[in-house]
Amino acid sequence: MAPHLLYCWELGQGYGHVLNFRHLALRLLEQGWRVSCVTKNLDVSRKMLPEIQDIRATPATDRQVKHNPTRNLAEILVNNGFHDQQNTLNRCQAWLDIFTELQPDIVLIDHAPTALLVSHAADIPRVLMGTGFFIPPDTKPLPFLLSHLLGEQQSGAEDQVLSQCNAFLKSAKKPPLAYFSQLFGQADDCFLCTLPEFDHYSQRQDAEYWGPCFDFEQGALPQWTQENKPRIFVYLHQDFVAMPTILQQLHELDAAVSLHISGIEQDVMAQYPKFIWHRDAVNLAAVAAECDLVICHAGHGTLSGMLLNAVPLLLLPKQLEQWILAELLCRRYLAYFIPPEGDYQNLADKINRILNDDTLRQNLTAFANTYAGFSHQEQKQGMLEALQTLLENKKPGLTPGFA
């Protein structure tokens, strides 16, 4: 029987998660593995992973904003289902029902904390995969992120999440966790898909960095207007609070502007006829080869691929993970950024400054040269070999009587 890997993506948005998995998924299918997915966004997953037949939705998460802004992973989880014990137990049971039905040999966890908890309880081999933001170091307490801006006052979120995890483990007759990040530390393997320069946790020790995962080859080729003008590609979400100001500032530029803004309304597009609007995903490899500047929210895959191609970036983070990355890169003089609630009235001036920043271009070229030997093919081959080794040492699956 073919080995079976189940990919689980529970939290987050955009194309990044499934595109990060795409290269590995294709490699597994080539090697005869069965691959199934449980994902947050069925439309995106089916569009980006058409080769996989079994793609189903994650159990529902009851989102309630208890912490704003969020300062660490525990506060994010409290906002996303871990605020209520019964809700957590119901969600755990739903994940267990999926595992019992599908009987995976290995579970690949991509920002899927409930799936991680249930696979831990069920003794299913599990591998973490992600950028590092949602794979915290094995420390107690969890580090606060951007503490110089947001402070380190304890909110009780970590104790709350730990209590809910241990309540489920008790119901499953499993030993409790001593501290929350132990759940991640006890995974069978970890594909930390980032570079040291991008790691959200400076506290991390002895990490094995696999390099970033991204797939720039999907989507339509970008279109441009106005020959011999600077080319600017804009990849943002329509719900970003500063969107009206951003569009107006871009309209003032003497540049060719091409945009993919997910969910943008037709009447908004009609107000800016000199822009090229892309409704669907755009081939970012072509964007990297053709544009002079990318404006994005600082999604890890997008900025990684652009930096490896020495493309200037203006980062407009909309949540904590992106904000940290933007600060890290700005500190290293590899990008410009505007923080949440920042001033967007002078966006056009900042864009012109980036386009004429020779020092930035020199730094980007040096960075790209440092990682010129990075290969997605070698990365995925290494992951495949690690999964095969884990499969060979696999213990029995679901604990008898647990389901």
XYZ file of C-alpha atoms in Angstrom:
403
model
C 0.000 0.000 0.000
C 1.266 3.470 -0.877
C 2.446 5.564 2.069
C -0.060 8.277 2.936
C 0.820 11.855 3.909
C -1.902 14.191 5.169
C -1.178 17.916 4.814
C -2.962 20.107 7.397
C -3.333 23.891 7.102
C -5.650 25.399 9.716
C -4.812 29.103 10.233
C -3.564 31.919 7.998
C -4.639 33.198 4.609
C -3.480 33.804 1.056
C -1.743 31.521 -1.418
C 1.457 31.125 0.572
C 0.706 28.011 2.594
C -0.357 25.711 -0.230
C 2.260 27.124 -2.608
C 4.906 26.393 0.029
C 3.708 22.783 0.022
C 3.301 22.421 -3.738
C 6.873 21.411 -4.663
C 6.991 18.740 -1.946
C 3.490 17.497 -2.832
C 4.493 16.932 -6.465
C 7.689 15.171 -5.392
C 5.713 12.835 -3.123
C 3.213 12.035 -5.877
C 6.073 11.287 -8.286
C 7.438 8.793 -5.751
C 4.111 6.983 -5.435
C 2.877 8.493 -2.190
C -0.799 9.139 -1.547
C -1.297 12.781 -0.573
C -4.430 14.207 1.045
C -5.100 17.728 2.317
C -7.224 19.336 5.006
C -7.032 23.070 4.403
C -8.531 26.356 5.457
C -9.269 27.564 1.927
C -10.693 24.962 -0.432
C -10.794 27.230 -3.485
C -7.143 28.248 -3.204
C -6.026 24.712 -2.404
C -7.855 23.128 -5.343
C -6.589 25.822 -7.690
C -2.964 25.554 -6.579
C -2.898 21.774 -5.999
C -4.995 20.386 -8.871
C -2.977 17.157 -8.894
C -4.374 16.169 -5.455
C -7.838 14.632 -5.493
C -8.666 14.471 -1.769
C -8.810 18.047 -0.465
C -11.298 18.805 2.287
C -12.062 21.702 4.628
C -10.693 22.084 8.133
C -13.094 21.852 11.060
C -14.612 25.257 11.771
C -12.693 27.637 14.032
C -14.654 30.072 16.197
C -12.669 33.300 15.803
C -13.098 35.894 18.561
C -10.664 38.768 18.966
C -9.527 38.727 22.577
C -6.055 40.217 21.986
C -5.371 43.140 19.669
C -2.614 43.501 18.750
C -1.350 39.968 19.285
C 2.168 39.660 20.692
C 2.927 35.944 20.601
C 1.581 32.660 19.261
C -0.570 31.950 22.319
C -2.497 35.200 21.907
C -3.067 34.377 18.246
C -4.468 30.970 19.190
C -6.780 32.448 21.822
C -8.159 34.653 19.035
C -8.609 31.571 16.855
C -10.597 28.977 18.757
C -8.584 28.423 21.936
C -10.690 30.840 23.999
C -13.368 28.287 24.887
C -12.808 24.790 26.282
C -15.847 23.139 24.725
C -15.119 24.680 21.345
C -11.566 23.326 21.520
C -12.747 19.851 22.511
C -15.304 19.793 19.682
C -12.670 20.892 17.170
C -10.248 18.250 18.438
C -12.897 15.570 18.012
C -13.551 16.731 14.452
C -9.839 16.472 13.622
C -9.696 13.044 15.251
C -12.619 11.905 13.099
C -10.664 13.002 10.003
C -7.527 11.156 11.125
C -9.555 8.042 11.929
C -11.171 8.081 8.497
C -8.021 8.800 6.485
C -5.504 6.807 8.552
C -2.437 8.831 7.465
C 1.044 7.439 7.947
C 2.455 10.929 8.492
C 0.782 14.265 9.209
C 2.441 17.420 7.866
C 1.504 20.391 10.053
C 1.406 23.847 8.443
C 0.067 26.359 10.994
C -2.445 23.774 12.201
C -2.241 23.786 16.025
C -5.358 21.692 16.642
C -4.199 19.075 14.155
C -0.820 19.046 15.884
C -2.428 18.531 19.290
C -4.655 15.685 18.077
C -1.893 13.917 16.133
C 0.289 14.215 19.250
C -2.427 12.558 21.323
C -3.062 9.888 18.686
C 0.646 9.030 18.309
C 0.613 9.736 14.579
C 4.050 10.670 13.205
C 3.979 14.419 12.651
C 6.275 16.871 10.955
C 6.142 20.621 11.358
C 6.505 22.739 8.224
C 6.558 26.508 8.131
C 8.425 29.766 8.228
C 9.214 29.677 11.936
C 6.673 32.204 13.154
C 4.186 29.480 14.083
C 6.936 26.997 15.073
C 8.129 28.514 18.354
C 11.363 27.464 20.062
C 11.066 24.939 22.872
C 11.071 27.529 25.663
C 8.920 28.638 28.566
C 7.368 31.162 28.467
C 6.784 31.836 24.781
C 8.826 34.807 23.586
C 6.984 38.060 23.074
C 7.500 39.430 19.578
C 8.092 43.131 18.887
C 8.286 43.565 22.651
C 10.115 46.879 22.198
C 6.887 48.234 20.685
C 4.125 46.131 22.217
C 5.525 45.333 25.676
C 5.853 42.058 27.591
C 3.030 42.236 30.116
C 1.661 38.745 30.632
C -1.881 38.307 29.337
C -2.581 34.790 30.579
C -2.985 33.555 26.996
C -0.249 30.926 27.217
C -1.687 29.425 30.408
C -5.141 29.448 28.810
C -3.990 27.582 25.699
C -1.963 25.107 27.766
C -4.979 24.421 29.984
C -7.170 23.667 26.974
C -4.548 21.416 25.406
C -4.165 19.473 28.633
C -7.930 19.141 29.057
C -8.070 17.407 25.685
C -5.050 15.239 26.485
C -6.692 14.225 29.778
C -9.868 13.232 27.925
C -7.669 11.153 25.610
C -5.902 9.569 28.636
C -2.567 11.039 27.578
C 0.098 12.750 29.732
C -0.198 16.529 30.058
C 2.185 19.028 28.547
C 4.487 20.733 31.047
C 4.441 23.932 28.961
C 2.831 24.898 25.680
C 5.794 24.949 23.282
C 6.599 21.367 24.349
C 3.852 20.377 21.913
C 6.051 21.622 19.063
C 9.293 20.316 20.545
C 7.903 16.765 20.651
C 7.113 16.635 16.915
C 9.003 13.928 15.045
C 10.700 16.359 12.660
C 10.638 20.002 11.652
C 11.033 21.571 8.229
C 11.943 25.119 9.258
C 11.420 26.716 5.856
C 13.208 29.993 6.202
C 16.689 31.529 6.376
C 18.479 32.730 9.522
C 17.990 36.345 8.409
C 14.215 35.804 8.397
C 13.743 33.860 11.639
C 11.151 35.552 13.833
C 12.751 34.081 16.978
C 16.250 35.283 17.803
C 16.117 32.911 20.810
C 16.139 29.806 18.606
C 19.190 27.597 19.190
C 20.785 24.935 16.950
C 18.130 25.233 14.260
C 18.300 23.442 10.926
C 17.160 25.901 8.277
C 15.736 24.320 5.136
C 15.455 27.573 3.216
C 12.229 29.224 2.060
C 9.459 27.397 0.245
C 7.649 29.192 -2.537
C 6.335 28.483 -6.012
C 6.556 31.494 -8.299
C 5.573 29.655 -11.480
C 1.807 29.558 -10.919
C -0.579 32.122 -12.377
C -0.869 34.370 -15.418
C 1.974 36.461 -16.794
C 1.975 40.072 -15.602
C 0.903 42.816 -17.976
C 2.377 46.318 -18.075
C 1.512 49.694 -19.561
C 3.686 52.728 -20.314
C 6.915 51.537 -21.864
C 10.174 52.905 -20.451
C 8.577 53.683 -17.084
C 9.497 52.060 -13.744
C 7.467 48.893 -13.291
C 5.754 48.446 -9.935
C 3.858 45.303 -8.971
C 1.374 45.556 -6.092
C 0.240 42.396 -4.277
C -2.064 43.273 -1.363
C -5.400 42.366 0.244
C -8.380 44.629 -0.399
C -9.303 44.799 3.311
C -6.071 46.616 4.187
C -7.037 49.744 6.091
C -4.885 52.128 4.023
C -6.000 50.835 0.611
C -7.752 54.041 -0.609
C -4.681 56.134 0.202
C -2.332 53.594 -1.360
C -4.251 53.574 -4.635
C -4.374 57.348 -4.776
C -0.646 57.641 -4.110
C 0.160 55.057 -6.767
C -2.016 56.965 -9.215
C 0.213 60.019 -8.775
C 3.356 58.150 -9.837
C 4.910 58.363 -13.274
C 5.172 54.566 -13.433
C 3.650 51.419 -14.896
C 1.593 49.901 -12.081
C 0.264 46.352 -12.202
C -1.832 45.026 -9.307
C -3.238 41.831 -7.866
C -5.442 42.822 -4.935
C -7.535 39.885 -3.818
C -11.214 40.687 -3.425
C -11.058 44.167 -4.953
C -14.401 45.460 -6.210
C -15.009 46.261 -9.876
C -16.078 49.825 -9.121
C -12.776 50.484 -7.340
C -10.802 49.184 -10.318
C -12.807 51.439 -12.619
C -11.578 54.497 -10.717
C -7.981 53.785 -11.783
C -8.048 52.956 -15.497
C -4.332 53.558 -16.032
C -3.494 50.576 -13.788
C -3.321 46.992 -15.023
C -5.550 44.885 -12.769
C -5.100 41.116 -12.362
C -8.085 39.258 -10.942
C -6.292 35.933 -10.518
C -2.876 34.891 -9.244
C 0.116 36.253 -11.162
C 3.304 34.424 -12.141
C 5.737 35.941 -9.648
C 8.797 34.535 -11.423
C 7.935 36.786 -14.364
C 7.234 39.662 -11.971
C 10.673 39.230 -10.391
C 12.334 39.269 -13.803
C 10.460 42.303 -15.120
C 9.638 44.743 -12.320
C 11.583 47.444 -10.489
C 9.672 47.278 -7.209
C 7.215 44.952 -5.462
C 4.780 46.289 -2.859
C 3.330 43.544 -0.650
C 2.256 42.715 2.896
C 5.529 40.879 3.694
C 4.227 37.370 3.159
C 7.206 35.087 3.698
C 7.122 33.287 0.355
C 6.727 36.444 -1.689
C 9.481 38.411 0.001
C 11.846 35.400 0.065
C 11.534 34.830 -3.646
C 11.907 38.507 -4.456
C 14.981 38.920 -2.256
C 16.645 35.859 -3.780
C 16.132 37.656 -7.102
C 17.420 40.999 -5.732
C 14.079 42.766 -6.278
C 13.459 45.916 -4.173
C 10.528 45.655 -1.763
C 8.196 48.046 -0.011
C 6.531 46.059 2.772
C 3.144 47.003 4.237
C 2.537 44.459 7.012
C -1.010 43.901 8.223
C -0.357 41.452 11.062
C 2.319 40.466 13.578
C 4.182 37.853 11.533
C 4.618 40.248 8.617
C 5.490 43.177 10.858
C 8.398 41.255 12.402
C 9.746 40.226 8.998
C 9.483 43.785 7.719
C 11.435 45.103 10.702
C 14.106 42.420 10.336
C 14.655 43.236 6.674
C 14.585 46.990 7.205
C 17.173 46.640 9.967
C 19.415 44.776 7.511
C 18.754 47.412 4.837
C 17.164 44.833 2.523
C 13.744 46.480 2.246
C 11.666 49.510 3.139
C 8.479 49.229 5.184
C 5.604 51.211 6.637
C 4.280 49.847 9.952
C 0.592 49.256 10.619
C -1.142 52.559 11.320
C 1.819 54.301 9.674
C 1.696 57.370 7.433
C 0.759 56.513 3.836
C 0.248 60.086 2.682
C 3.845 60.272 1.418
C 3.876 56.814 -0.149
C 4.709 58.160 -3.613
C 7.796 59.950 -2.255
C 8.957 56.793 -0.493
C 8.537 54.755 -3.680
C 10.640 57.244 -5.643
C 13.306 57.066 -2.936
C 13.418 53.274 -3.192
C 13.683 53.360 -6.974
C 16.765 55.595 -6.677
C 18.446 53.881 -3.704
C 21.768 52.485 -4.993
C 22.811 51.227 -1.552
C 19.653 49.131 -1.318
C 20.345 47.586 -4.722
C 23.922 46.765 -3.722
C 22.709 45.065 -0.531
C 20.096 43.094 -2.450
C 22.668 41.902 -4.978
C 24.994 40.794 -2.177
C 22.163 38.913 -0.448
C 21.105 37.168 -3.651
C 24.714 36.170 -4.327
C 25.037 34.687 -0.824
C 22.188 32.259 -1.535
C 22.794 31.786 -5.248
C 23.232 28.048 -4.710
C 19.844 27.537 -3.048
C 17.856 24.836 -4.841
C 14.211 23.915 -4.307
C 14.938 20.575 -5.954
C 17.596 19.705 -3.376
C 15.371 21.030 -0.583
C 12.450 18.811 -1.544
C 14.665 15.782 -2.081
C 15.993 16.230 1.450
C 12.460 16.507 2.805
C 11.410 13.388 0.922
C 14.311 11.432 2.375
C 13.471 12.668 5.892
C 9.843 11.562 5.462
C 10.916 8.163 4.153
C 13.180 7.686 7.170
C 10.325 8.622 9.495
C 8.049 6.202 7.664
C 10.543 3.360 8.097
C 10.621 3.991 11.858
C 6.869 4.509 12.129
C 5.103 3.315 15.256
C 1.517 2.020 15.138
C -0.998 4.684 14.164
C -4.035 5.661 16.168
C -3.807 4.305 19.687
C -6.191 1.325 20.054
C -9.391 2.362 21.739
C -8.604 6.079 21.495
C -10.973 6.826 18.630
